[in-house]
CSV table of C-alpha atoms (C1' of nucleotides) in Angstrom, one decimal:
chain,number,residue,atom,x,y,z
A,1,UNK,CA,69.2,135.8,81.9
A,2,UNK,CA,67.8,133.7,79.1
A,3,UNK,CA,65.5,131.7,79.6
A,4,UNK,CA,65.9,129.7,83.3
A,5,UNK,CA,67.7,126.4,82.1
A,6,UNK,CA,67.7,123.1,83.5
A,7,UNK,CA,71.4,123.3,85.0
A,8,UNK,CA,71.7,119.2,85.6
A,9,UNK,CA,70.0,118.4,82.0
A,10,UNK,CA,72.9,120.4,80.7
A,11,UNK,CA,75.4,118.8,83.0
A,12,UNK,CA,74.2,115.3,81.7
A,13,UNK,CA,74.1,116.6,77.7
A,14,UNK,CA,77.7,117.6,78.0
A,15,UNK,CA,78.9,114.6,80.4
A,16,UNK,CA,77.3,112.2,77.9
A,17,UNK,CA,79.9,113.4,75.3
A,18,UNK,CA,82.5,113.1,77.5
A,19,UNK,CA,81.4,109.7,77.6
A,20,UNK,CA,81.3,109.2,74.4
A,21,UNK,CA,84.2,110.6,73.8
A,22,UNK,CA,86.3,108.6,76.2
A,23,UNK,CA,85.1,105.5,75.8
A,24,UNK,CA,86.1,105.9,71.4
A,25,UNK,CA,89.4,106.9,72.2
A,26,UNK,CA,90.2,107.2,75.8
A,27,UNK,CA,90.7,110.3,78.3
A,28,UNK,CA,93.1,111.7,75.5
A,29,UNK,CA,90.1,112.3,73.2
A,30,UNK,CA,88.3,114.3,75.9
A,31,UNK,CA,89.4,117.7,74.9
A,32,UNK,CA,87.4,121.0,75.6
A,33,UNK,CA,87.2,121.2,72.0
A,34,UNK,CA,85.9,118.0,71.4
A,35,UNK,CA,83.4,118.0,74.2
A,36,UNK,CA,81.6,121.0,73.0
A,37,UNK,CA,81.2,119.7,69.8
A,38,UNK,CA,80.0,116.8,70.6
A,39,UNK,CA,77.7,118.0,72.6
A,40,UNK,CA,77.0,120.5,70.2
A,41,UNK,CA,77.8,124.2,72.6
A,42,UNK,CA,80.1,126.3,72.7
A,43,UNK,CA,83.6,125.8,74.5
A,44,UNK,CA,82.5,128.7,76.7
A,45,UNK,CA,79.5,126.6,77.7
A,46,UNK,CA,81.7,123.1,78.8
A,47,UNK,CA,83.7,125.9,81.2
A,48,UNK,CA,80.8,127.5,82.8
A,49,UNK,CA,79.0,124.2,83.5
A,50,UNK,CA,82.2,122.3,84.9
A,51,UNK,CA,85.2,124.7,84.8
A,52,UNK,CA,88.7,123.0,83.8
A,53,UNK,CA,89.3,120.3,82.5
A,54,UNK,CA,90.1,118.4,85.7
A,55,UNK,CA,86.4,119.4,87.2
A,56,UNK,CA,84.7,118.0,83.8
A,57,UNK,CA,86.7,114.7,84.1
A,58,UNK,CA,85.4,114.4,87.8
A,59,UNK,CA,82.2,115.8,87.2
A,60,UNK,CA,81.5,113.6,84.0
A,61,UNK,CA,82.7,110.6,86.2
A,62,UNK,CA,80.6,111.7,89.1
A,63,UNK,CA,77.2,111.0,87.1
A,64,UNK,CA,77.6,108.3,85.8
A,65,UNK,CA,78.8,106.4,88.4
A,66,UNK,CA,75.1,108.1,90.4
A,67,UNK,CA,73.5,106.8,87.1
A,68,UNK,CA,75.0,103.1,88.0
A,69,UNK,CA,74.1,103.1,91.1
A,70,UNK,CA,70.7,103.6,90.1
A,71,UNK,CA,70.4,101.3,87.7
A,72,UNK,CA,71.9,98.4,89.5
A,73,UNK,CA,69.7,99.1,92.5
A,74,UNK,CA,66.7,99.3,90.0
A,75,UNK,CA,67.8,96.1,88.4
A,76,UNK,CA,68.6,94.0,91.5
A,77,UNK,CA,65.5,95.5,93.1
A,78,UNK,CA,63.1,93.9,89.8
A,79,UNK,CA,64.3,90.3,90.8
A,80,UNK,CA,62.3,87.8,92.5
A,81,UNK,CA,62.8,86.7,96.2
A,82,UNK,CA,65.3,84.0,95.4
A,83,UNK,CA,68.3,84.6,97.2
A,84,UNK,CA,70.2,83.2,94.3
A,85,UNK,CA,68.2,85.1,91.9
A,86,UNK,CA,69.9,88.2,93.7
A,87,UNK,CA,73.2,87.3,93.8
A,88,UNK,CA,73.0,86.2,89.7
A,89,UNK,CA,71.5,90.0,89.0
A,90,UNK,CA,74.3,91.7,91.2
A,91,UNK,CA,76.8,89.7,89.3
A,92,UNK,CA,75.6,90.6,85.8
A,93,UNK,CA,75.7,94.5,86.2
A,94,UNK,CA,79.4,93.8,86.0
A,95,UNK,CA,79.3,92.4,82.6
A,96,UNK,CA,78.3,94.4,79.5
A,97,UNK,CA,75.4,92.7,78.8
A,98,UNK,CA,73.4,96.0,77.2
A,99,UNK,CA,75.1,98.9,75.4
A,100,UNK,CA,74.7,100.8,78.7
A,101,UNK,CA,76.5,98.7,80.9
A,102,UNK,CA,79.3,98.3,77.9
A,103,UNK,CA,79.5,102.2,77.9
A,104,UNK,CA,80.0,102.8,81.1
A,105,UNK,CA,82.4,99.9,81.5
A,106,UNK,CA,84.5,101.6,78.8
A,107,UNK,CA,84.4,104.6,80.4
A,108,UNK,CA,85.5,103.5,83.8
A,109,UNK,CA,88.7,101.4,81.6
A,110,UNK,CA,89.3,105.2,80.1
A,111,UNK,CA,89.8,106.3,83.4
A,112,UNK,CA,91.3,103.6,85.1
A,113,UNK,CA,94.8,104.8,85.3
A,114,UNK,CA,93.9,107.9,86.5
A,115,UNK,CA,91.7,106.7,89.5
A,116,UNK,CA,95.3,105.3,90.0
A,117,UNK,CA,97.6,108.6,90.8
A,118,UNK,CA,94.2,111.0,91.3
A,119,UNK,CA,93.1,109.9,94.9
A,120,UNK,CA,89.7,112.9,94.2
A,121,UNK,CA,89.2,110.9,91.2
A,122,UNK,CA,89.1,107.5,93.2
A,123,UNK,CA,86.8,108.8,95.9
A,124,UNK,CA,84.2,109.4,93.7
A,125,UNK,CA,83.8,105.9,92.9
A,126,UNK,CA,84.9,104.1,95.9
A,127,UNK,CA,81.9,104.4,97.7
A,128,UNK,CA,80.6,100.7,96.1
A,129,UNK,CA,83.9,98.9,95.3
A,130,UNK,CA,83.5,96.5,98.0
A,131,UNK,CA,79.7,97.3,98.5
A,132,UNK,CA,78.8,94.9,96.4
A,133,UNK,CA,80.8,92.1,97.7
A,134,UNK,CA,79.6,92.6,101.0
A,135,UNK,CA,76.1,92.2,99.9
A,136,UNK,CA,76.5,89.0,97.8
A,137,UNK,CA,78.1,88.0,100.8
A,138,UNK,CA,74.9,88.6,103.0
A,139,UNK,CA,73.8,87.2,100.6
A,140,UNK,CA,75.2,84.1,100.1
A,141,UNK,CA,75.7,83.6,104.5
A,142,UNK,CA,73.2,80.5,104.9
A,143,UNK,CA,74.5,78.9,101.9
A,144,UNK,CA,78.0,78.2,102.0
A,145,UNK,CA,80.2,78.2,104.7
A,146,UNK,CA,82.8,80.8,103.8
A,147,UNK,CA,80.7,83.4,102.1
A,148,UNK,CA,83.2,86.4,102.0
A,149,UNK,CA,85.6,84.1,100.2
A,150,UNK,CA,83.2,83.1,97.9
A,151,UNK,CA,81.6,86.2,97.7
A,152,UNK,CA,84.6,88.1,96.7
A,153,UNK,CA,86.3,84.9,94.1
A,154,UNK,CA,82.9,85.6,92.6
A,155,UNK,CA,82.7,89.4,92.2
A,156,UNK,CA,86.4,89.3,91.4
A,157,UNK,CA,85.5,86.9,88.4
A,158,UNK,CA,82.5,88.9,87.0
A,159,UNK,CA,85.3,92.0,87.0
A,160,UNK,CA,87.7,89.6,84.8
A,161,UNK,CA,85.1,88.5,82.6
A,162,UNK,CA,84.2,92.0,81.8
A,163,UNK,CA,87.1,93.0,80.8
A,164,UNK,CA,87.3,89.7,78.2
A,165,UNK,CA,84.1,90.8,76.9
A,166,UNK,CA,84.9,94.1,76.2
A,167,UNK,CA,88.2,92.8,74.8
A,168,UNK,CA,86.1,90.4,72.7
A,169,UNK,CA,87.8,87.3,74.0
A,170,UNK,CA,84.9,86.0,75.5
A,171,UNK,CA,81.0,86.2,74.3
A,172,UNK,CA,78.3,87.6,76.4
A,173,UNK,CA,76.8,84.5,76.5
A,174,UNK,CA,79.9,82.1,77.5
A,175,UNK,CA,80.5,84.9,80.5
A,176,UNK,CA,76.5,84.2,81.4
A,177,UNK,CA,77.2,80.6,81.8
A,178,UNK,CA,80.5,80.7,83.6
A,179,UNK,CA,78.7,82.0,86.0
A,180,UNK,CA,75.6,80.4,86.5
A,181,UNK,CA,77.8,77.1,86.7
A,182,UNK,CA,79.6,78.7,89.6
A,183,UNK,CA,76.6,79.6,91.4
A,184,UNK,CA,75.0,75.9,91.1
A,185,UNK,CA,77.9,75.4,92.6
A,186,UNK,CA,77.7,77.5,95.2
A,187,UNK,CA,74.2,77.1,96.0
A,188,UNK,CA,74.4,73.2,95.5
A,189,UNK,CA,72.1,72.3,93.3
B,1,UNK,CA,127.8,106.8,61.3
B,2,UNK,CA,129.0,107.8,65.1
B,3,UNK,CA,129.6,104.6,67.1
B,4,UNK,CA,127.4,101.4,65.5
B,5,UNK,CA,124.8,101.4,68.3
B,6,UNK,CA,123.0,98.3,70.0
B,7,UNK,CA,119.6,99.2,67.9
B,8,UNK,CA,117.5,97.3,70.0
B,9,UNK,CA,119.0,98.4,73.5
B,10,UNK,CA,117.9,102.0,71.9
B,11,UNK,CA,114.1,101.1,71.3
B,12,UNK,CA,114.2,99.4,74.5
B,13,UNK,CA,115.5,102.5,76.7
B,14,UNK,CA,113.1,104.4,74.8
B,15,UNK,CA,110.0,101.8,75.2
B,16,UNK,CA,110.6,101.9,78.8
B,17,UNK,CA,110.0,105.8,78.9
B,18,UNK,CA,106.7,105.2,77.1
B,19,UNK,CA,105.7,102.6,79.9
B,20,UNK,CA,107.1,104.7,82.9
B,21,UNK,CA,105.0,108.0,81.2
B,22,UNK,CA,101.8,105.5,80.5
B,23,UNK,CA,101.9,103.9,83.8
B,24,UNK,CA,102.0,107.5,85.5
B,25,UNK,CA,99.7,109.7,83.8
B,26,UNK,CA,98.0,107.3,80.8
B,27,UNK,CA,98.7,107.6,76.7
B,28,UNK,CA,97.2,111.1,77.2
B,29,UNK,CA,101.4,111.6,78.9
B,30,UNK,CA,102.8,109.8,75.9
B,31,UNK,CA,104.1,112.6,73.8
B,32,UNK,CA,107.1,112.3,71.6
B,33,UNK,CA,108.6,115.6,73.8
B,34,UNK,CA,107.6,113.7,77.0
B,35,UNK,CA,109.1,110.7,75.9
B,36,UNK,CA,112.2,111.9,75.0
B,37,UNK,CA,113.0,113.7,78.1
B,38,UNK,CA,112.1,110.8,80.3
B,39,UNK,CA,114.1,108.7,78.0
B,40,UNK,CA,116.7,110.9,78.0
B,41,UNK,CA,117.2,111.2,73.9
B,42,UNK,CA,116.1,114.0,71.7
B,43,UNK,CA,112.7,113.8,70.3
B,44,UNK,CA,114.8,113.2,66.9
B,45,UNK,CA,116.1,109.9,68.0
B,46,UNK,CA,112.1,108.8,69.2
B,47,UNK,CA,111.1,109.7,65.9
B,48,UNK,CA,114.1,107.7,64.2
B,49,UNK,CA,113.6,104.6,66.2
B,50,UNK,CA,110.2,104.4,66.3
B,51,UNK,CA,108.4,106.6,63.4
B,52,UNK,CA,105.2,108.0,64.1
B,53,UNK,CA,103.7,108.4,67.6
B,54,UNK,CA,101.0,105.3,66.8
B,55,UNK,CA,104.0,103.4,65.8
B,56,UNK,CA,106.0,104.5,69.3
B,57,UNK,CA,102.7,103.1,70.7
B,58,UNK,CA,102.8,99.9,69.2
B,59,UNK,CA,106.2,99.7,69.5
B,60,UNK,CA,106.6,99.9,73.1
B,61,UNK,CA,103.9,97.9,73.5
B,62,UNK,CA,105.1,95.2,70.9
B,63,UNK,CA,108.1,95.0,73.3
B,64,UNK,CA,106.6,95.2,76.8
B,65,UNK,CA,104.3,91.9,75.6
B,66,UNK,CA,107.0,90.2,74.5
B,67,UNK,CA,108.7,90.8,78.0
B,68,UNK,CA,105.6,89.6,79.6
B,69,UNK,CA,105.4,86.2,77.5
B,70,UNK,CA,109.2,85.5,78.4
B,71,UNK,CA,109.1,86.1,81.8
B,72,UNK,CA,106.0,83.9,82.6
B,73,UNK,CA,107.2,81.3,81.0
B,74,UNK,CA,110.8,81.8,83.4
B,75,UNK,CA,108.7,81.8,86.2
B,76,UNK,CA,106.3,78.8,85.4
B,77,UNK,CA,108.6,76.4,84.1
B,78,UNK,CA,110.7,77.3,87.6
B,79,UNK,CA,108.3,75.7,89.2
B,80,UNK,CA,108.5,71.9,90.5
B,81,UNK,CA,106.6,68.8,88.7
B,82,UNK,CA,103.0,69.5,90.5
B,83,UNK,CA,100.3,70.1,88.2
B,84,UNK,CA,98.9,72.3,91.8
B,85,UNK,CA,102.0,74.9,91.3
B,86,UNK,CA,102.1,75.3,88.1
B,87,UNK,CA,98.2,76.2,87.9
B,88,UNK,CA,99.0,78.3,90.8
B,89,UNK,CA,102.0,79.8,89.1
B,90,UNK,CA,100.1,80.7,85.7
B,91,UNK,CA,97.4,82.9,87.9
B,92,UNK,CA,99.6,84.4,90.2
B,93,UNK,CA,101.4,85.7,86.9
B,94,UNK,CA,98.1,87.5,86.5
B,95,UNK,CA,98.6,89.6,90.0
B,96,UNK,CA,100.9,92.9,90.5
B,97,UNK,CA,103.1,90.8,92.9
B,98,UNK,CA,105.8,92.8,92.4
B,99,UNK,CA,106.9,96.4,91.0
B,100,UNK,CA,108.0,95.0,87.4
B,101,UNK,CA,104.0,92.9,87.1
B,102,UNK,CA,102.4,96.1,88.1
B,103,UNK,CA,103.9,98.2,86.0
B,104,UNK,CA,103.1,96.0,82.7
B,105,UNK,CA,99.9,95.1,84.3
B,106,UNK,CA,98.7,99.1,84.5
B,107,UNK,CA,100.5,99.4,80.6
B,108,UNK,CA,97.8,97.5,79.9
B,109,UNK,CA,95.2,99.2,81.1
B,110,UNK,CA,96.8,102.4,79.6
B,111,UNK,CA,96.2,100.7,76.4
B,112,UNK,CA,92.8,99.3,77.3
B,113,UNK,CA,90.4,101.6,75.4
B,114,UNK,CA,92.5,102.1,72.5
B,115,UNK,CA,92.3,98.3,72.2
B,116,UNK,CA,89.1,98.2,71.5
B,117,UNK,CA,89.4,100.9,68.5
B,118,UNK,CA,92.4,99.7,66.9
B,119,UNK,CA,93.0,96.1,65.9
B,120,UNK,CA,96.3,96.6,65.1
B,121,UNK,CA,97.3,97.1,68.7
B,122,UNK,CA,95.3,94.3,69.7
B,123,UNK,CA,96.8,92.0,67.1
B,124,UNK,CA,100.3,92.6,69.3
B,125,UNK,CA,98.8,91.3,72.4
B,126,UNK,CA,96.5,88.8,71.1
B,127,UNK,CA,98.2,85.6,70.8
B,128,UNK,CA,98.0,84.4,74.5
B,129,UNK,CA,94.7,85.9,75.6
B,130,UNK,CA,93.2,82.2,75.9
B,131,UNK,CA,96.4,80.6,76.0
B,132,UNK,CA,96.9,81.1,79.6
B,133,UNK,CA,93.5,80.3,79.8
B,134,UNK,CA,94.0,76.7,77.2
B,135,UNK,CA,97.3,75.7,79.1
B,136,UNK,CA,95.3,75.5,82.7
B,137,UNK,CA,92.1,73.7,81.0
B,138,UNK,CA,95.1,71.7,80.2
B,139,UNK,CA,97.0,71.2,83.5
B,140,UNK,CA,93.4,70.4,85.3
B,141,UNK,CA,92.1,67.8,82.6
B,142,UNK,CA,92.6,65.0,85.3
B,143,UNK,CA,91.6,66.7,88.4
B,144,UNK,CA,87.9,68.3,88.0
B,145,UNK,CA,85.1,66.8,84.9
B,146,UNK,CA,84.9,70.5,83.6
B,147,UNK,CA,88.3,71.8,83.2
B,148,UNK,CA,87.3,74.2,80.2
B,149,UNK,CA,84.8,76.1,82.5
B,150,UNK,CA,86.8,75.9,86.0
B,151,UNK,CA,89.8,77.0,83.9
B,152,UNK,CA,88.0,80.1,82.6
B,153,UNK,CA,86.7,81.1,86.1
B,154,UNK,CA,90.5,80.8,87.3
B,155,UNK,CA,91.5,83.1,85.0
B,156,UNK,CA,88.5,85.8,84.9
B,157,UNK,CA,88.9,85.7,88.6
B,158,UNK,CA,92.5,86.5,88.2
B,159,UNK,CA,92.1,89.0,86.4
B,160,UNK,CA,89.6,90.5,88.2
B,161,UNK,CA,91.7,90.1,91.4
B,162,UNK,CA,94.6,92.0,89.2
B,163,UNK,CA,92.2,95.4,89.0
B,164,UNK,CA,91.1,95.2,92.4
B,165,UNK,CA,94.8,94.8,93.7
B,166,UNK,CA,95.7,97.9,91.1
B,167,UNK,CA,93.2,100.5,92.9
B,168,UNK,CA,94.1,99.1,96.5
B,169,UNK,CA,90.2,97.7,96.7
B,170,UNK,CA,92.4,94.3,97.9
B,171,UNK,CA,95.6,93.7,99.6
B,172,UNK,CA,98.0,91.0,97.3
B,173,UNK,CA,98.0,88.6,99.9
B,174,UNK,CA,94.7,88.3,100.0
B,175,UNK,CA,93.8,87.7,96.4
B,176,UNK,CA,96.9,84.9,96.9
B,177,UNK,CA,94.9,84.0,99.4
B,178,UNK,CA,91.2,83.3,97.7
B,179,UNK,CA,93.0,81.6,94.5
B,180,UNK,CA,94.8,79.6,96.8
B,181,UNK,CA,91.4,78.7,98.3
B,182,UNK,CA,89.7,77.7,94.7
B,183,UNK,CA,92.4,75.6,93.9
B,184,UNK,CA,91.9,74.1,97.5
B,185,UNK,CA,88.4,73.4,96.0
B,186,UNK,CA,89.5,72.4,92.1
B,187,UNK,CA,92.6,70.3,93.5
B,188,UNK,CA,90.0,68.5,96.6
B,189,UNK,CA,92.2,68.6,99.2
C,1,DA,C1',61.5,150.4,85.4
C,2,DC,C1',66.0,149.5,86.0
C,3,DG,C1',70.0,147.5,87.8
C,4,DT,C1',71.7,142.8,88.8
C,5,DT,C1',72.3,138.3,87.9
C,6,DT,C1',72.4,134.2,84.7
C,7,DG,C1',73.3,131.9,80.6
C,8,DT,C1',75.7,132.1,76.3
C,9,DG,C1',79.0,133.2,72.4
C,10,DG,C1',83.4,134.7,70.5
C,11,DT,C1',88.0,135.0,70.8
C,12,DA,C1',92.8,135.7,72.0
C,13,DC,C1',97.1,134.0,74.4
C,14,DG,C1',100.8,131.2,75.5
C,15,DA,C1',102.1,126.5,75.6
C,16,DC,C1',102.5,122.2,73.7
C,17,DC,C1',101.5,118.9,70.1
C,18,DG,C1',103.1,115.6,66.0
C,19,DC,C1',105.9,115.7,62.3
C,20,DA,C1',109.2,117.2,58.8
C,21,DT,C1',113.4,119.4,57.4
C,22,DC,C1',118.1,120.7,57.6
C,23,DA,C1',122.6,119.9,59.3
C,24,DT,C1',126.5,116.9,60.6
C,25,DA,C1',129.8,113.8,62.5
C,26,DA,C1',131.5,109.4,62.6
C,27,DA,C1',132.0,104.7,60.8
C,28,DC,C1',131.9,101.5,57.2
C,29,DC,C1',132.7,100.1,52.0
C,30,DG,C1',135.1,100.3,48.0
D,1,DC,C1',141.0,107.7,50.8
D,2,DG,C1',136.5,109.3,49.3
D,3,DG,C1',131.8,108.5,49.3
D,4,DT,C1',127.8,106.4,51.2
D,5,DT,C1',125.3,105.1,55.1
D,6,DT,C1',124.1,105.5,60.1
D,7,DA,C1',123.1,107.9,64.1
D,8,DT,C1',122.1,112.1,66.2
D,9,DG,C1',121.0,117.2,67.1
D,10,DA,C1',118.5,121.5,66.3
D,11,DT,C1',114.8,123.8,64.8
D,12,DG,C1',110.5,125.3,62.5
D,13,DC,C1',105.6,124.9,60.9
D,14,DG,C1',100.8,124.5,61.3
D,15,DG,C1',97.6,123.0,64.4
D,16,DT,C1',95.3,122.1,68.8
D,17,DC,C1',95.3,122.5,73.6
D,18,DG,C1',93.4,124.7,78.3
D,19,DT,C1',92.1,128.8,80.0
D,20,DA,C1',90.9,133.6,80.6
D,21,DC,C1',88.7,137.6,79.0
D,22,DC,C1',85.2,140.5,76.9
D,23,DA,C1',80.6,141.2,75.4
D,24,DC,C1',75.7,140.8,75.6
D,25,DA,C1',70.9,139.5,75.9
D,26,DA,C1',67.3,137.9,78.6
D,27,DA,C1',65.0,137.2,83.0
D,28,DC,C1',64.8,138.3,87.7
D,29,DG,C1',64.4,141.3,92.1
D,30,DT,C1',63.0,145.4,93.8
DNA sequence: ACGTTTGTGGTACGACCGCATCATAAACCG
DNA sequence: CGGTTTATGATGCGGTCGTACCACAAACGT
């Protein structure tokens, strides 16, 4: 063989422009072709490292869902011991608030129809869909006195404001706000 | 000419292809060869009614938004006099409540990405993005000392709840449910 | 040292793509 | 009634698609 590789730094190199890819022009742009160039190998490379088309979709989707995961534990983990501190950070990872987060937004949009009639697809993300509402629900337990309501009215929100800031009908900043004026209100200040 | 033809009727069988193909598979199904056959028209007759395949794009979405605007305004204006149900109607226009709502609702998310790349297609939905969101500001001026904010939570949540319902992360009574709740809180019963 | 595995490139095949061209039949206009 | 317009079908062209196949060089195992 040629020089021993790093197999998963080449799975990320080609999933990145699958990303990429997807999230300028949707799934439809995520050709074979396209991803090779993009990531600058060969065709033969994207096949050997994911086989058809279907596995690269999944696997692309696979990381970078992993990569979210991390980054919201990371980021939740960094806040202070405030309860509402918490429950503010979990809320933000929704919202596009860096180019990362707006990526990866995008690319979950690309795929959303998919996840809808491709139950493999769906799987590999529906490990946290509720995950995160359970834990602002924790969360918010000795504050309020229906905290899976408000828990989930609140995640459900942070979904619908991303979308209007990706959409660019809403600003980062307004989207911040909105929220922070439901959480005084939820933790009574 | 072979028997004068209801023009729009055409686009609109057509259209409906486009939504049935989009709502299925995504744009990446939209192909004038696909369309045709689910339409049940030669791929001639796509071309003649709609032009180029971006222009079959905005076509059918062009119409589909226009269906949309119509029929929420059926449905909120059917309701009685209280400012309560008519809020209540307005949201629950947001949620896949019924076959015809899903289906426009996961149009829209087949067009997602591409709005964000082309303002063209954006321009074609963009008139009531904030006027759902203006006409309940409106409609809670007299119950709460924020309506602008409360208002915008409303709808995000909505929105949000739409997604949720779409991938089966949340059954439709239930998101009735938690906006029935907030408007328990906006309303202060 | 040598065969086997691993990583990579090139490429060919059949299907499908968007789009344009040619053909034509029926209804309207004068 | 003859010509123009309208609505439709059939088909072909150049390109791209996903995928499979072939080749090969470099490192590994023995």
């Amino acid at each position: 063989m040629p020089r021993q590789v790093d197999h998963a730094r080449r799975r990320r190199q080609i999933a990145e422009a699958v990303w990429r890819l997807a999230g300028r022009g949707g799934l439809e742009e995520v050709t074979l072709r396209q991803v090779a160039a993009e990531a600058d190998v060969s065709v033969r490379l994207v096949q050997y490292y994911f086989g058809t088309r279907d596995d690269l979709l999944l696997g692309a989707l696979e990381i970078i869902n992993a990569d979210a995961g991390e980054r919201a534990r990371e980021r939740v983990e960094a806040q202070g011991p405030g309860l509402r501190e918490i429950v503010r950070a979990v809320l933000l990872e929704l919202l596009p608030l860096d180019e990362e987060r707006r990526a990866r937004h995008v690319v979950y949009a690309a795929y959303f129809v998919r996840f809808l009639a491709d139950a493999g697809l769906r799987a590999a993300i529906q490990d946290d869909p509720d995950a995160l509402e359970t834990m602002v629900a924790a969360l918010l337990a000795d504050v309020t006195e229906s905290p899976g309501d408000e828990a989930a009215f609140l995640v459900a929100a942070a979904g619908g404001l991303q979308g209007q800031i990706l959409l660019g009908h809403r600003t980062e900043a307004d989207a911040v706000r909105l929220i922070d004026r439901q959480l005084d209100r939820v933790f009574r200040v």
